[in-house]
Amino acid sequence: MKAIVINEYGGKELLHEQEVSKPEITEDQVLVEVHATSINPIDWKLREGYLKEMLDFPFPIILGWDVAGKIVEVGTNVKNFGVGDEVFARPATTHNGTYAEYTTVDESRLAKKPENLSFEEAASIPLAGLTAWQCLLDETGVKEDSKVLIHAGAGGVGSLAIQIAKHFGAYVATTASEKNESYVKELGADQVINYRTQKFEEEIENFDIVVDTMGGEILERSFTVLKPGGKLVTIAGSPDQKLAEKYEVEANSYWLTENGKQLAQLGDLLEKGIVKPQVGHVFDFTAEQLQEAHGLSETHHAKGKIVIKMK
Ligand SMILES: NC(=O)c1ccc[n+]([C@@H]2O[C@H](COP(=O)([O-])OP(=O)(O)OC[C@H]3O[C@@H](n4cnc5c(N)ncnc54)[C@H](OP(=O)(O)O)[C@@H]3O)[C@@H](O)[C@H]2O)c1
């Protein structure tokens, strides 16, 4: 099958097309014909070799960990899905990713594609959507009237997190640049802080929750907006526990769990139009286009999600 792979770590120019064998399913998996995938920052972080201690994969590595497509084969233990089903998933993080014509997915990580979504829209959801969902519901317990700060509201995770937090009744403040101010308001943000001209910690206080997607000094400054007992979750760094103690808050790093049941719950909100997919950019399935898509993700200024259309 056709795949876009890397055979060594380095720059985006290393992404190239290669014929590889079709992956084989285990009894708990399905084989999905990939109709669309999406780019996440993990793709280029892994491509550069930044994650090699944590994810020590053999080459060639097929990057990509979002899929929307059609099931073409099912394992003998698979109960709730059949050939022909349209599905979406955040597959396990293996070296057989989704920049390929076919990919395997465990049944536990799979959900039916919402009928109203195109494959491109569906592929934009699993990784970023599950991250947003779990940060808000599992990690910080968002509820009616929670005051939540979401960093980078115009990004892949942020644009879904705003909508999910609003659905659960929160008051949402978010950071964005001026060009995205009306965009994040349309997503439901109650308060937009222009990170280029304002300091978020001077604009808000006594918040219940921070969802940090930036890390570094933004993560450090975020402690000050929380009230005692507040919760900070970061997907882009390690919070300083001395600061957590000083501000009497709980602060944790989080790495998403690929969970098909939660993806189905999010799928339900998508089907009802409560959460809307945020496809900001679409590329074709060629090495040149994937290189361009990586370049865009690496700027840190893509709007919503970057999707690769395969069919
Ligand atoms: N741990 C996990 O499980 C997990 C899961 C998913 C993602 N992540 C990590 O989370 C991070 C975010 O991922 P993503 O997919 O949301 O990234 P993304 O889509 O690439 O984020 C891009 C957005 O960031 C905004 N931005 C850039 N600088 C900013 C600043 N200083 N303040 C506020 N917004 C800023 C940009 O808005 P403007 O154009 O307006 O500047 C742009 O819309 C990445 O580091 C990724 O690796 C971790």
Short mmCIF file of N, CA, C and O in Angstrom, two decimals, residues 143-241:
data_model
loop_
_atom_site.label_atom_id
_atom_site.label_comp_id
_atom_site.label_asym_id
_atom_site.label_seq_id
_atom_site.Cartn_x
_atom_site.Cartn_y
_atom_site.Cartn_z
N LYS A 143 -17.68 21.99 35.23
CA LYS A 143 -19.12 21.88 35.45
C LYS A 143 -19.77 23.24 35.25
O LYS A 143 -19.07 24.23 34.99
N GLU A 144 -21.07 23.28 35.39
CA GLU A 144 -21.85 24.51 35.27
C GLU A 144 -21.15 25.63 36.06
O GLU A 144 -20.81 25.43 37.24
N ASP A 145 -20.93 26.75 35.41
CA ASP A 145 -20.36 27.96 36.03
C ASP A 145 -18.87 27.87 36.41
O ASP A 145 -18.36 28.79 37.03
N SER A 146 -18.20 26.77 36.08
CA SER A 146 -16.74 26.76 36.28
C SER A 146 -16.16 27.91 35.45
O SER A 146 -16.61 28.15 34.32
N LYS A 147 -15.15 28.56 36.01
CA LYS A 147 -14.45 29.59 35.22
C LYS A 147 -13.18 28.94 34.68
O LYS A 147 -12.32 28.51 35.46
N VAL A 148 -13.09 28.88 33.35
CA VAL A 148 -12.02 28.11 32.70
C VAL A 148 -11.20 29.00 31.78
O VAL A 148 -11.75 29.72 30.94
N LEU A 149 -9.88 28.94 31.93
CA LEU A 149 -8.98 29.59 30.97
C LEU A 149 -8.43 28.52 30.04
O LEU A 149 -7.84 27.53 30.50
N ILE A 150 -8.62 28.72 28.73
CA ILE A 150 -8.09 27.79 27.73
C ILE A 150 -7.05 28.53 26.91
O ILE A 150 -7.38 29.53 26.24
N HIS A 151 -5.81 28.06 26.96
CA HIS A 151 -4.76 28.73 26.18
C HIS A 151 -4.81 28.27 24.73
O HIS A 151 -5.05 27.10 24.44
N ALA A 152 -4.53 29.20 23.82
CA ALA A 152 -4.51 28.92 22.37
C ALA A 152 -5.86 28.40 21.88
O ALA A 152 -5.96 27.33 21.31
N GLY A 153 -6.88 29.22 22.11
CA GLY A 153 -8.25 28.84 21.74
C GLY A 153 -8.46 28.63 20.26
O GLY A 153 -9.41 27.96 19.85
N ALA A 154 -7.59 29.17 19.42
CA ALA A 154 -7.76 29.02 17.97
C ALA A 154 -7.07 27.78 17.43
O ALA A 154 -7.17 27.46 16.25
N GLY A 155 -6.37 27.04 18.30
CA GLY A 155 -5.62 25.86 17.85
C GLY A 155 -6.48 24.61 17.80
O GLY A 155 -7.68 24.64 18.10
N GLY A 156 -5.84 23.49 17.43
CA GLY A 156 -6.56 22.23 17.28
C GLY A 156 -7.27 21.82 18.57
O GLY A 156 -8.46 21.52 18.56
N VAL A 157 -6.55 21.79 19.67
CA VAL A 157 -7.15 21.38 20.94
C VAL A 157 -8.04 22.50 21.48
O VAL A 157 -9.18 22.26 21.89
N GLY A 158 -7.53 23.73 21.46
CA GLY A 158 -8.26 24.86 22.05
C GLY A 158 -9.63 25.08 21.42
O GLY A 158 -10.62 25.34 22.13
N SER A 159 -9.72 24.96 20.10
CA SER A 159 -10.98 25.26 19.42
C SER A 159 -12.07 24.25 19.79
O SER A 159 -13.26 24.58 19.80
N LEU A 160 -11.67 23.03 20.12
CA LEU A 160 -12.65 22.02 20.57
C LEU A 160 -12.90 22.18 22.06
O LEU A 160 -14.03 22.03 22.54
N ALA A 161 -11.84 22.51 22.82
CA ALA A 161 -12.00 22.68 24.27
C ALA A 161 -12.99 23.81 24.59
O ALA A 161 -13.81 23.67 25.50
N ILE A 162 -12.92 24.89 23.85
CA ILE A 162 -13.86 26.00 24.11
C ILE A 162 -15.29 25.49 23.98
O ILE A 162 -16.14 25.71 24.85
N GLN A 163 -15.55 24.77 22.89
CA GLN A 163 -16.94 24.32 22.64
C GLN A 163 -17.39 23.30 23.69
O GLN A 163 -18.54 23.32 24.12
N ILE A 164 -16.49 22.42 24.10
CA ILE A 164 -16.87 21.39 25.08
C ILE A 164 -17.13 22.06 26.44
O ILE A 164 -18.13 21.78 27.11
N ALA A 165 -16.24 22.98 26.83
CA ALA A 165 -16.41 23.66 28.12
C ALA A 165 -17.72 24.45 28.13
O ALA A 165 -18.46 24.45 29.12
N LYS A 166 -18.05 25.10 27.03
CA LYS A 166 -19.31 25.87 26.96
C LYS A 166 -20.50 24.92 27.07
O LYS A 166 -21.49 25.22 27.74
N HIS A 167 -20.41 23.77 26.42
CA HIS A 167 -21.53 22.82 26.47
C HIS A 167 -21.80 22.39 27.91
O HIS A 167 -22.95 22.17 28.30
N PHE A 168 -20.74 22.28 28.72
CA PHE A 168 -20.95 21.86 30.11
C PHE A 168 -21.20 23.06 31.04
O PHE A 168 -21.15 22.91 32.26
N GLY A 169 -21.44 24.21 30.46
CA GLY A 169 -21.93 25.35 31.24
C GLY A 169 -20.87 26.25 31.82
O GLY A 169 -21.15 27.09 32.68
N ALA A 170 -19.62 26.13 31.37
CA ALA A 170 -18.54 26.93 31.94
C ALA A 170 -18.53 28.36 31.38
O ALA A 170 -19.09 28.63 30.31
N TYR A 171 -17.87 29.25 32.13
CA TYR A 171 -17.49 30.57 31.62
C TYR A 171 -16.09 30.40 31.07
O TYR A 171 -15.19 29.93 31.78
N VAL A 172 -15.88 30.77 29.80
CA VAL A 172 -14.60 30.48 29.16
C VAL A 172 -13.84 31.74 28.76
O VAL A 172 -14.36 32.59 28.01
N ALA A 173 -12.63 31.85 29.27
CA ALA A 173 -11.70 32.88 28.78
C ALA A 173 -10.65 32.15 27.95
O ALA A 173 -10.29 31.01 28.26
N THR A 174 -10.18 32.79 26.89
CA THR A 174 -9.17 32.12 26.06
C THR A 174 -8.15 33.12 25.55
O THR A 174 -8.46 34.31 25.41
N THR A 175 -6.94 32.63 25.27
CA THR A 175 -5.92 33.49 24.68
C THR A 175 -5.85 33.23 23.17
O THR A 175 -5.95 32.09 22.73
N ALA A 176 -5.69 34.32 22.42
CA ALA A 176 -5.59 34.22 20.96
C ALA A 176 -4.99 35.52 20.46
O ALA A 176 -4.95 36.52 21.19
N SER A 177 -4.51 35.51 19.22
CA SER A 177 -4.04 36.78 18.66
C SER A 177 -5.25 37.50 18.04
O SER A 177 -6.32 36.92 17.90
N GLU A 178 -5.01 38.78 17.70
CA GLU A 178 -6.11 39.64 17.24
C GLU A 178 -6.88 39.03 16.07
O GLU A 178 -8.10 39.06 16.03
N LYS A 179 -6.13 38.40 15.13
CA LYS A 179 -6.79 37.89 13.92
C LYS A 179 -7.79 36.78 14.24
O LYS A 179 -8.69 36.51 13.46
N ASN A 180 -7.65 36.17 15.39
CA ASN A 180 -8.56 35.07 15.75
C ASN A 180 -9.59 35.45 16.80
O ASN A 180 -10.32 34.58 17.29
N GLU A 181 -9.66 36.73 17.12
CA GLU A 181 -10.57 37.15 18.19
C GLU A 181 -12.03 36.80 17.87
O GLU A 181 -12.73 36.19 18.68
N SER A 182 -12.48 37.16 16.65
CA SER A 182 -13.89 36.88 16.35
C SER A 182 -14.11 35.38 16.18
O SER A 182 -15.16 34.85 16.52
N TYR A 183 -13.08 34.68 15.70
CA TYR A 183 -13.19 33.21 15.54
C TYR A 183 -13.46 32.54 16.88
O TYR A 183 -14.40 31.75 17.02
N VAL A 184 -12.66 32.85 17.89
CA VAL A 184 -12.86 32.16 19.18
C VAL A 184 -14.15 32.60 19.87
O VAL A 184 -14.77 31.83 20.59
N LYS A 185 -14.59 33.84 19.57
CA LYS A 185 -15.90 34.26 20.11
C LYS A 185 -17.01 33.44 19.48
O LYS A 185 -17.95 33.02 20.15
N GLU A 186 -16.90 33.21 18.17
CA GLU A 186 -17.92 32.38 17.49
C GLU A 186 -17.95 30.96 18.07
O GLU A 186 -18.99 30.32 18.09
N LEU A 187 -16.79 30.49 18.52
CA LEU A 187 -16.76 29.15 19.12
C LEU A 187 -17.43 29.14 20.49
O LEU A 187 -17.68 28.07 21.05
N GLY A 188 -17.65 30.33 21.06
CA GLY A 188 -18.35 30.41 22.34
C GLY A 188 -17.58 31.08 23.46
O GLY A 188 -18.11 31.24 24.56
N ALA A 189 -16.34 31.48 23.22
CA ALA A 189 -15.54 32.08 24.30
C ALA A 189 -16.25 33.34 24.82
O ALA A 189 -16.74 34.16 24.06
N ASP A 190 -16.29 33.47 26.16
CA ASP A 190 -16.92 34.65 26.77
C ASP A 190 -15.95 35.80 26.84
O ASP A 190 -16.35 36.96 26.83
N GLN A 191 -14.68 35.50 26.93
CA GLN A 191 -13.66 36.55 27.10
C GLN A 191 -12.43 36.16 26.29
O GLN A 191 -11.93 35.03 26.43
N VAL A 192 -11.97 37.08 25.46
CA VAL A 192 -10.80 36.80 24.65
C VAL A 192 -9.66 37.70 25.10
O VAL A 192 -9.84 38.92 25.21
N ILE A 193 -8.53 37.11 25.37
CA ILE A 193 -7.36 37.89 25.80
C ILE A 193 -6.33 37.82 24.68
O ILE A 193 -5.88 36.74 24.30
N ASN A 194 -6.03 38.98 24.13
CA ASN A 194 -5.06 39.06 23.03
C ASN A 194 -3.66 38.90 23.62
O ASN A 194 -3.14 39.82 24.26
N TYR A 195 -3.06 37.73 23.38
CA TYR A 195 -1.79 37.44 24.07
C TYR A 195 -0.65 38.32 23.57
O TYR A 195 0.39 38.40 24.19
N ARG A 196 -0.86 38.99 22.43
CA ARG A 196 0.21 39.85 21.92
C ARG A 196 0.22 41.22 22.61
O ARG A 196 1.26 41.86 22.70
N THR A 197 -0.95 41.66 23.09
CA THR A 197 -1.02 43.01 23.67
C THR A 197 -1.41 43.01 25.15
O THR A 197 -1.33 44.04 25.81
N GLN A 198 -1.90 41.87 25.64
CA GLN A 198 -2.37 41.83 27.03
C GLN A 198 -1.69 40.69 27.78
O GLN A 198 -1.32 39.69 27.18
N LYS A 199 -1.61 40.87 29.10
CA LYS A 199 -1.12 39.76 29.95
C LYS A 199 -2.35 39.10 30.54
O LYS A 199 -3.10 39.76 31.28
N PHE A 200 -2.53 37.82 30.25
CA PHE A 200 -3.77 37.16 30.71
C PHE A 200 -3.92 37.23 32.23
O PHE A 200 -5.01 37.38 32.76
N GLU A 201 -2.77 37.20 32.95
CA GLU A 201 -2.86 37.18 34.42
C GLU A 201 -3.28 38.55 34.98
O GLU A 201 -3.61 38.65 36.16
N GLU A 202 -3.27 39.56 34.12
CA GLU A 202 -3.76 40.86 34.58
C GLU A 202 -5.23 41.04 34.22
O GLU A 202 -5.88 42.00 34.63
N GLU A 203 -5.76 40.15 33.42
CA GLU A 203 -7.15 40.28 32.95
C GLU A 203 -8.14 39.43 33.73
O GLU A 203 -9.32 39.74 33.78
N ILE A 204 -7.65 38.32 34.31
CA ILE A 204 -8.57 37.41 35.01
C ILE A 204 -7.98 36.95 36.34
O ILE A 204 -6.76 36.95 36.52
N GLU A 205 -8.87 36.55 37.26
CA GLU A 205 -8.41 36.02 38.55
C GLU A 205 -9.48 35.09 39.11
O GLU A 205 -10.62 35.08 38.62
N ASN A 206 -9.12 34.35 40.15
CA ASN A 206 -10.07 33.45 40.82
C ASN A 206 -10.72 32.45 39.88
O ASN A 206 -11.91 32.16 40.01
N PHE A 207 -9.95 31.94 38.94
CA PHE A 207 -10.49 30.93 38.03
C PHE A 207 -10.42 29.53 38.67
O PHE A 207 -9.62 29.28 39.56
N ASP A 208 -11.30 28.66 38.19
CA ASP A 208 -11.35 27.29 38.72
C ASP A 208 -10.39 26.36 37.98
O ASP A 208 -9.86 25.42 38.56
N ILE A 209 -10.24 26.63 36.67
CA ILE A 209 -9.52 25.66 35.82
C ILE A 209 -8.66 26.39 34.79
O ILE A 209 -9.10 27.39 34.21
N VAL A 210 -7.45 25.86 34.57
CA VAL A 210 -6.66 26.29 33.40
C VAL A 210 -6.35 25.06 32.57
O VAL A 210 -5.87 24.05 33.10
N VAL A 211 -6.61 25.15 31.27
CA VAL A 211 -6.16 24.11 30.33
C VAL A 211 -5.01 24.74 29.54
O VAL A 211 -5.21 25.65 28.73
N ASP A 212 -3.80 24.27 29.84
CA ASP A 212 -2.61 24.86 29.21
C ASP A 212 -2.16 24.02 28.04
O ASP A 212 -1.86 22.83 28.19
N THR A 213 -2.07 24.64 26.87
CA THR A 213 -1.62 23.95 25.65
C THR A 213 -0.28 24.52 25.18
O THR A 213 0.15 24.23 24.07
N MET A 214 0.33 25.37 26.01
CA MET A 214 1.52 26.10 25.56
C MET A 214 2.81 25.71 26.29
O MET A 214 3.88 25.69 25.70
N GLY A 215 2.73 25.45 27.59
CA GLY A 215 3.92 25.11 28.37
C GLY A 215 4.80 26.33 28.65
O GLY A 215 4.35 27.48 28.49
N GLY A 216 6.03 26.09 29.11
CA GLY A 216 7.03 27.15 29.33
C GLY A 216 6.53 28.22 30.29
O GLY A 216 5.89 27.94 31.30
N GLU A 217 6.85 29.47 29.93
CA GLU A 217 6.49 30.56 30.86
C GLU A 217 4.98 30.82 30.91
O GLU A 217 4.46 31.31 31.91
N ILE A 218 4.27 30.43 29.86
CA ILE A 218 2.81 30.60 29.90
C ILE A 218 2.22 29.67 30.97
O ILE A 218 1.35 30.06 31.75
N LEU A 219 2.75 28.47 31.03
CA LEU A 219 2.33 27.52 32.07
C LEU A 219 2.64 28.10 33.46
O LEU A 219 1.79 28.10 34.34
N GLU A 220 3.83 28.64 33.64
CA GLU A 220 4.22 29.18 34.95
C GLU A 220 3.32 30.33 35.36
O GLU A 220 2.88 30.42 36.50
N ARG A 221 3.05 31.24 34.40
CA ARG A 221 2.22 32.41 34.72
C ARG A 221 0.78 32.03 34.99
O ARG A 221 0.03 32.79 35.62
N SER A 222 0.38 30.84 34.53
CA SER A 222 -1.02 30.45 34.64
C SER A 222 -1.47 30.16 36.07
O SER A 222 -2.65 30.25 36.38
N PHE A 223 -0.51 29.82 36.94
CA PHE A 223 -0.87 29.52 38.33
C PHE A 223 -1.60 30.69 38.99
O PHE A 223 -2.49 30.51 39.80
N THR A 224 -1.18 31.90 38.61
CA THR A 224 -1.67 33.08 39.34
C THR A 224 -3.14 33.39 39.07
O THR A 224 -3.74 34.15 39.81
N VAL A 225 -3.72 32.81 38.04
CA VAL A 225 -5.13 33.14 37.76
C VAL A 225 -6.09 32.20 38.50
O VAL A 225 -7.30 32.39 38.47
N LEU A 226 -5.53 31.17 39.15
CA LEU A 226 -6.40 30.19 39.81
C LEU A 226 -6.73 30.60 41.24
O LEU A 226 -5.92 31.22 41.93
N LYS A 227 -7.91 30.20 41.68
CA LYS A 227 -8.22 30.39 43.10
C LYS A 227 -7.71 29.19 43.88
O LYS A 227 -7.49 28.12 43.29
N PRO A 228 -7.51 29.31 45.18
CA PRO A 228 -7.07 28.14 45.95
C PRO A 228 -8.05 26.99 45.71
O PRO A 228 -9.26 27.20 45.67
N GLY A 229 -7.49 25.80 45.52
CA GLY A 229 -8.35 24.64 45.21
C GLY A 229 -8.59 24.47 43.72
O GLY A 229 -9.22 23.51 43.30
N GLY A 230 -8.09 25.43 42.93
CA GLY A 230 -8.27 25.35 41.47
C GLY A 230 -7.42 24.25 40.85
O GLY A 230 -6.57 23.66 41.52
N LYS A 231 -7.67 23.99 39.57
CA LYS A 231 -6.95 22.90 38.91
C LYS A 231 -6.33 23.37 37.60
O LYS A 231 -7.00 24.05 36.81
N LEU A 232 -5.08 22.98 37.42
CA LEU A 232 -4.39 23.28 36.17
C LEU A 232 -4.00 21.97 35.52
O LEU A 232 -3.47 21.08 36.18
N VAL A 233 -4.29 21.85 34.23
CA VAL A 233 -3.81 20.68 33.50
C VAL A 233 -3.03 21.20 32.30
O VAL A 233 -3.45 22.14 31.63
N THR A 234 -1.86 20.61 32.09
CA THR A 234 -1.08 21.02 30.92
C THR A 234 -0.82 19.82 30.02
O THR A 234 -0.54 18.72 30.50
N ILE A 235 -0.91 20.06 28.71
CA ILE A 235 -0.59 19.00 27.74
C ILE A 235 0.73 19.34 27.04
O ILE A 235 1.09 18.73 26.05
N ALA A 236 1.44 20.34 27.58
CA ALA A 236 2.65 20.80 26.89
C ALA A 236 3.80 21.11 27.84
O ALA A 236 4.63 21.96 27.56
N GLY A 237 3.85 20.43 28.98
CA GLY A 237 4.96 20.69 29.89
C GLY A 237 4.76 19.97 31.21
O GLY A 237 3.86 19.15 31.35
N SER A 238 5.64 20.30 32.17
CA SER A 238 5.49 19.72 33.51
C SER A 238 5.32 20.85 34.49
O SER A 238 6.23 21.67 34.65
N PRO A 239 4.21 20.89 35.18
CA PRO A 239 3.99 22.00 36.11
C PRO A 239 4.91 21.91 37.33
O PRO A 239 5.21 20.81 37.80
N ASP A 240 5.34 23.07 37.78
CA ASP A 240 6.22 23.17 38.94
C ASP A 240 5.38 22.94 40.21
O ASP A 240 4.50 23.75 40.53
N GLN A 241 5.69 21.85 40.91
CA GLN A 241 4.86 21.51 42.08
C GLN A 241 5.06 22.50 43.23
O GLN A 241 4.20 22.63 44.10
#
